């Protein structure tokens, strides 16, 4: 468990299970990891922890305990956090209109140094673990390598 500053979660809904991740910005994953490591040390002053956490957001993807398909869970999660302050935000969903649309969107995310896209089947129920209703799509670079002896 990561000790989270009370101010960070004080406005979060208490009776809703949310699936998401902490985010601090593009190309700042190592900085986020550093902040989390510092937060876990008991000798760090609360004031310092508050300062470290000022740019962190909890980005919500889903509400896994809510009944219904992904579309209804996404809507429920979005409504549940609508008045919860600046530390929590809903990742918007967008219908995939085909391969070209997917590739263009992935290119835009990759250009900003984002990691990729999660594709959800809109009518799928929540499943813990791996499922064929959720697909993570990432860009990759292919390079030729010449082996010299």
PDB file of C-alpha atoms in Angstrom:
ATOM      1  CA  UNK A   1       0.000   0.000   0.000  1.00  0.00           C
ATOM      2  CA  UNK A   2       1.146   3.499  -0.814  1.00  0.00           C
ATOM      3  CA  UNK A   3       0.380   6.128   1.820  1.00  0.00           C
ATOM      4  CA  UNK A   4      -1.597   8.776  -0.048  1.00  0.00           C
ATOM      5  CA  UNK A   5      -1.930  12.323   1.303  1.00  0.00           C
ATOM      6  CA  UNK A   6      -5.376  12.782   2.857  1.00  0.00           C
ATOM      7  CA  UNK A   7      -6.032  15.991   0.895  1.00  0.00           C
ATOM      8  CA  UNK A   8      -5.467  14.029  -2.336  1.00  0.00           C
ATOM      9  CA  UNK A   9      -8.323  11.594  -1.698  1.00  0.00           C
ATOM     10  CA  UNK A  10     -10.544  13.656   0.602  1.00  0.00           C
ATOM     11  CA  UNK A  11     -13.126  14.331  -2.130  1.00  0.00           C
ATOM     12  CA  UNK A  12     -12.982  10.887  -3.766  1.00  0.00           C
ATOM     13  CA  UNK A  13     -16.208   8.851  -3.584  1.00  0.00           C
ATOM     14  CA  UNK A  14     -16.060   6.486  -0.592  1.00  0.00           C
ATOM     15  CA  UNK A  15     -18.609   3.923  -1.749  1.00  0.00           C
ATOM     16  CA  UNK A  16     -17.398   3.343  -5.326  1.00  0.00           C
ATOM     17  CA  UNK A  17     -14.666   0.954  -6.474  1.00  0.00           C
ATOM     18  CA  UNK A  18     -12.632   2.604  -9.237  1.00  0.00           C
ATOM     19  CA  UNK A  19      -9.979   1.155 -11.537  1.00  0.00           C
ATOM     20  CA  UNK A  20      -7.294   3.574 -12.662  1.00  0.00           C
ATOM     21  CA  UNK A  21      -3.702   4.663 -12.297  1.00  0.00           C
ATOM     22  CA  UNK A  22      -1.645   7.521 -10.958  1.00  0.00           C
ATOM     23  CA  UNK A  23      -0.345   9.865 -13.644  1.00  0.00           C
ATOM     24  CA  UNK A  24       1.883  12.921 -13.569  1.00  0.00           C
ATOM     25  CA  UNK A  25       2.351  13.631 -17.265  1.00  0.00           C
ATOM     26  CA  UNK A  26       3.921  12.397 -20.446  1.00  0.00           C
ATOM     27  CA  UNK A  27       7.548  11.260 -20.120  1.00  0.00           C
ATOM     28  CA  UNK A  28       7.412  11.590 -16.314  1.00  0.00           C
ATOM     29  CA  UNK A  29       6.951   7.971 -15.211  1.00  0.00           C
ATOM     30  CA  UNK A  30      10.355   7.840 -13.490  1.00  0.00           C
ATOM     31  CA  UNK A  31       9.502  11.030 -11.599  1.00  0.00           C
ATOM     32  CA  UNK A  32       6.226   9.464 -10.432  1.00  0.00           C
ATOM     33  CA  UNK A  33       8.088   6.353  -9.228  1.00  0.00           C
ATOM     34  CA  UNK A  34      10.536   8.562  -7.334  1.00  0.00           C
ATOM     35  CA  UNK A  35       7.686  10.440  -5.634  1.00  0.00           C
ATOM     36  CA  UNK A  36       6.025   7.174  -4.627  1.00  0.00           C
ATOM     37  CA  UNK A  37       9.288   5.833  -3.174  1.00  0.00           C
ATOM     38  CA  UNK A  38       9.811   9.046  -1.180  1.00  0.00           C
ATOM     39  CA  UNK A  39       6.192   8.935   0.025  1.00  0.00           C
ATOM     40  CA  UNK A  40       6.733   5.464   1.479  1.00  0.00           C
ATOM     41  CA  UNK A  41       9.556   6.640   3.775  1.00  0.00           C
ATOM     42  CA  UNK A  42       8.197   7.333   7.247  1.00  0.00           C
ATOM     43  CA  UNK A  43      10.712  10.134   7.916  1.00  0.00           C
ATOM     44  CA  UNK A  44       9.380  12.452   5.176  1.00  0.00           C
ATOM     45  CA  UNK A  45       7.446  15.449   6.493  1.00  0.00           C
ATOM     46  CA  UNK A  46       3.742  15.709   5.515  1.00  0.00           C
ATOM     47  CA  UNK A  47       4.430  19.153   4.018  1.00  0.00           C
ATOM     48  CA  UNK A  48       7.055  17.623   1.720  1.00  0.00           C
ATOM     49  CA  UNK A  49       4.700  14.823   0.684  1.00  0.00           C
ATOM     50  CA  UNK A  50       1.968  17.349  -0.133  1.00  0.00           C
ATOM     51  CA  UNK A  51       4.404  19.305  -2.296  1.00  0.00           C
ATOM     52  CA  UNK A  52       5.551  16.144  -4.085  1.00  0.00           C
ATOM     53  CA  UNK A  53       1.953  15.095  -4.849  1.00  0.00           C
ATOM     54  CA  UNK A  54       0.731  18.464  -6.150  1.00  0.00           C
ATOM     55  CA  UNK A  55       0.853  17.446  -9.860  1.00  0.00           C
ATOM     56  CA  UNK A  56      -0.290  13.833  -9.527  1.00  0.00           C
ATOM     57  CA  UNK A  57      -3.718  12.782 -10.801  1.00  0.00           C
ATOM     58  CA  UNK A  58      -5.678   9.566 -10.388  1.00  0.00           C
ATOM     59  CA  UNK A  59      -6.909   8.677 -13.884  1.00  0.00           C
ATOM     60  CA  UNK A  60     -10.002   6.451 -13.822  1.00  0.00           C
ATOM     61  CA  UNK A  61     -10.690   3.812 -16.485  1.00  0.00           C
ATOM     62  CA  UNK A  62     -13.524   1.746 -15.059  1.00  0.00           C
ATOM     63  CA  UNK A  63     -15.839   0.989 -12.122  1.00  0.00           C
ATOM     64  CA  UNK A  64     -15.385  -2.796 -11.885  1.00  0.00           C
ATOM     65  CA  UNK A  65     -17.960  -3.477  -9.136  1.00  0.00           C
ATOM     66  CA  UNK A  66     -20.743  -1.615 -10.945  1.00  0.00           C
ATOM     67  CA  UNK A  67     -23.192  -3.859 -12.777  1.00  0.00           C
ATOM     68  CA  UNK A  68     -23.415  -3.579 -16.528  1.00  0.00           C
ATOM     69  CA  UNK A  69     -21.274  -3.425 -19.618  1.00  0.00           C
ATOM     70  CA  UNK A  70     -18.188  -1.257 -20.090  1.00  0.00           C
ATOM     71  CA  UNK A  71     -20.147   1.689 -21.477  1.00  0.00           C
ATOM     72  CA  UNK A  72     -22.455   1.829 -18.454  1.00  0.00           C
ATOM     73  CA  UNK A  73     -19.558   1.330 -16.004  1.00  0.00           C
ATOM     74  CA  UNK A  74     -17.619   4.153 -17.681  1.00  0.00           C
ATOM     75  CA  UNK A  75     -20.643   6.466 -17.462  1.00  0.00           C
ATOM     76  CA  UNK A  76     -21.215   5.508 -13.816  1.00  0.00           C
ATOM     77  CA  UNK A  77     -17.555   6.145 -12.926  1.00  0.00           C
ATOM     78  CA  UNK A  78     -17.617   9.483 -14.723  1.00  0.00           C
ATOM     79  CA  UNK A  79     -20.753  10.582 -12.854  1.00  0.00           C
ATOM     80  CA  UNK A  80     -19.317   9.324  -9.550  1.00  0.00           C
ATOM     81  CA  UNK A  81     -16.228  11.529  -9.795  1.00  0.00           C
ATOM     82  CA  UNK A  82     -17.783  14.591 -11.436  1.00  0.00           C
ATOM     83  CA  UNK A  83     -17.585  16.672  -8.231  1.00  0.00           C
ATOM     84  CA  UNK A  84     -14.475  15.119  -6.714  1.00  0.00           C
ATOM     85  CA  UNK A  85     -11.959  17.881  -7.307  1.00  0.00           C
ATOM     86  CA  UNK A  86      -8.831  18.279  -9.394  1.00  0.00           C
ATOM     87  CA  UNK A  87      -6.951  15.156  -8.253  1.00  0.00           C
ATOM     88  CA  UNK A  88      -9.166  12.645 -10.048  1.00  0.00           C
ATOM     89  CA  UNK A  89     -10.203  12.544 -13.679  1.00  0.00           C
ATOM     90  CA  UNK A  90     -11.968  10.185 -16.046  1.00  0.00           C
ATOM     91  CA  UNK A  91     -10.107   8.916 -19.065  1.00  0.00           C
ATOM     92  CA  UNK A  92     -12.414   9.728 -21.980  1.00  0.00           C
ATOM     93  CA  UNK A  93     -13.661   6.900 -24.142  1.00  0.00           C
ATOM     94  CA  UNK A  94     -13.864   7.121 -27.889  1.00  0.00           C
ATOM     95  CA  UNK A  95     -15.437   4.686 -30.309  1.00  0.00           C
ATOM     96  CA  UNK A  96     -12.911   3.078 -32.641  1.00  0.00           C
ATOM     97  CA  UNK A  97     -14.077   3.702 -36.196  1.00  0.00           C
ATOM     98  CA  UNK A  98     -11.674   1.269 -37.854  1.00  0.00           C
ATOM     99  CA  UNK A  99      -8.013   0.494 -38.368  1.00  0.00           C
ATOM    100  CA  UNK A 100      -7.110   3.883 -39.872  1.00  0.00           C
ATOM    101  CA  UNK A 101      -8.778   5.712 -36.970  1.00  0.00           C
ATOM    102  CA  UNK A 102      -6.953   3.476 -34.482  1.00  0.00           C
ATOM    103  CA  UNK A 103      -3.590   4.072 -36.181  1.00  0.00           C
ATOM    104  CA  UNK A 104      -4.100   7.855 -36.314  1.00  0.00           C
ATOM    105  CA  UNK A 105      -5.108   8.007 -32.648  1.00  0.00           C
ATOM    106  CA  UNK A 106      -2.176   5.808 -31.632  1.00  0.00           C
ATOM    107  CA  UNK A 107       0.159   8.057 -33.634  1.00  0.00           C
ATOM    108  CA  UNK A 108      -1.141  11.154 -31.799  1.00  0.00           C
ATOM    109  CA  UNK A 109      -0.627   9.486 -28.418  1.00  0.00           C
ATOM    110  CA  UNK A 110       2.824   8.184 -29.366  1.00  0.00           C
ATOM    111  CA  UNK A 111       3.852  11.643 -30.614  1.00  0.00           C
ATOM    112  CA  UNK A 112       3.180  12.971 -27.091  1.00  0.00           C
ATOM    113  CA  UNK A 113       5.216  10.026 -25.717  1.00  0.00           C
ATOM    114  CA  UNK A 114       2.117   8.258 -24.446  1.00  0.00           C
ATOM    115  CA  UNK A 115       2.227   4.529 -23.855  1.00  0.00           C
ATOM    116  CA  UNK A 116      -0.676   3.310 -25.970  1.00  0.00           C
ATOM    117  CA  UNK A 117      -4.420   2.714 -26.141  1.00  0.00           C
ATOM    118  CA  UNK A 118      -6.691   0.334 -24.274  1.00  0.00           C
ATOM    119  CA  UNK A 119      -9.485  -1.071 -26.438  1.00  0.00           C
ATOM    120  CA  UNK A 120     -12.567  -2.229 -24.533  1.00  0.00           C
ATOM    121  CA  UNK A 121     -15.463  -4.115 -26.040  1.00  0.00           C
ATOM    122  CA  UNK A 122     -18.321  -1.701 -25.189  1.00  0.00           C
ATOM    123  CA  UNK A 123     -20.762  -4.490 -24.253  1.00  0.00           C
ATOM    124  CA  UNK A 124     -18.334  -6.521 -22.129  1.00  0.00           C
ATOM    125  CA  UNK A 125     -18.839  -7.202 -18.460  1.00  0.00           C
ATOM    126  CA  UNK A 126     -15.912  -6.672 -16.103  1.00  0.00           C
ATOM    127  CA  UNK A 127     -13.468  -9.567 -15.937  1.00  0.00           C
ATOM    128  CA  UNK A 128     -10.530  -9.655 -13.566  1.00  0.00           C
ATOM    129  CA  UNK A 129      -7.258 -10.669 -15.215  1.00  0.00           C
ATOM    130  CA  UNK A 130      -6.656 -11.264 -18.893  1.00  0.00           C
ATOM    131  CA  UNK A 131      -9.619 -11.290 -21.252  1.00  0.00           C
ATOM    132  CA  UNK A 132     -10.225 -11.061 -24.983  1.00  0.00           C
ATOM    133  CA  UNK A 133     -12.597  -8.117 -24.362  1.00  0.00           C
ATOM    134  CA  UNK A 134      -9.730  -5.758 -23.463  1.00  0.00           C
ATOM    135  CA  UNK A 135      -6.736  -5.158 -25.712  1.00  0.00           C
ATOM    136  CA  UNK A 136      -3.718  -2.937 -25.105  1.00  0.00           C
ATOM    137  CA  UNK A 137      -2.344  -1.445 -28.330  1.00  0.00           C
ATOM    138  CA  UNK A 138       1.150   0.038 -28.359  1.00  0.00           C
ATOM    139  CA  UNK A 139       3.272   1.478 -31.130  1.00  0.00           C
ATOM    140  CA  UNK A 140       6.607  -0.108 -31.745  1.00  0.00           C
ATOM    141  CA  UNK A 141       9.611   0.799 -33.828  1.00  0.00           C
ATOM    142  CA  UNK A 142      11.280  -1.714 -36.051  1.00  0.00           C
ATOM    143  CA  UNK A 143      14.935  -1.340 -36.946  1.00  0.00           C
ATOM    144  CA  UNK A 144      17.394  -3.316 -39.013  1.00  0.00           C
ATOM    145  CA  UNK A 145      20.578  -4.292 -37.257  1.00  0.00           C
ATOM    146  CA  UNK A 146      23.783  -5.299 -38.957  1.00  0.00           C
ATOM    147  CA  UNK A 147      25.809  -7.835 -37.023  1.00  0.00           C
ATOM    148  CA  UNK A 148      29.575  -7.331 -37.333  1.00  0.00           C
ATOM    149  CA  UNK A 149      32.093  -9.995 -36.378  1.00  0.00           C
TER     150      UNK A 149
END
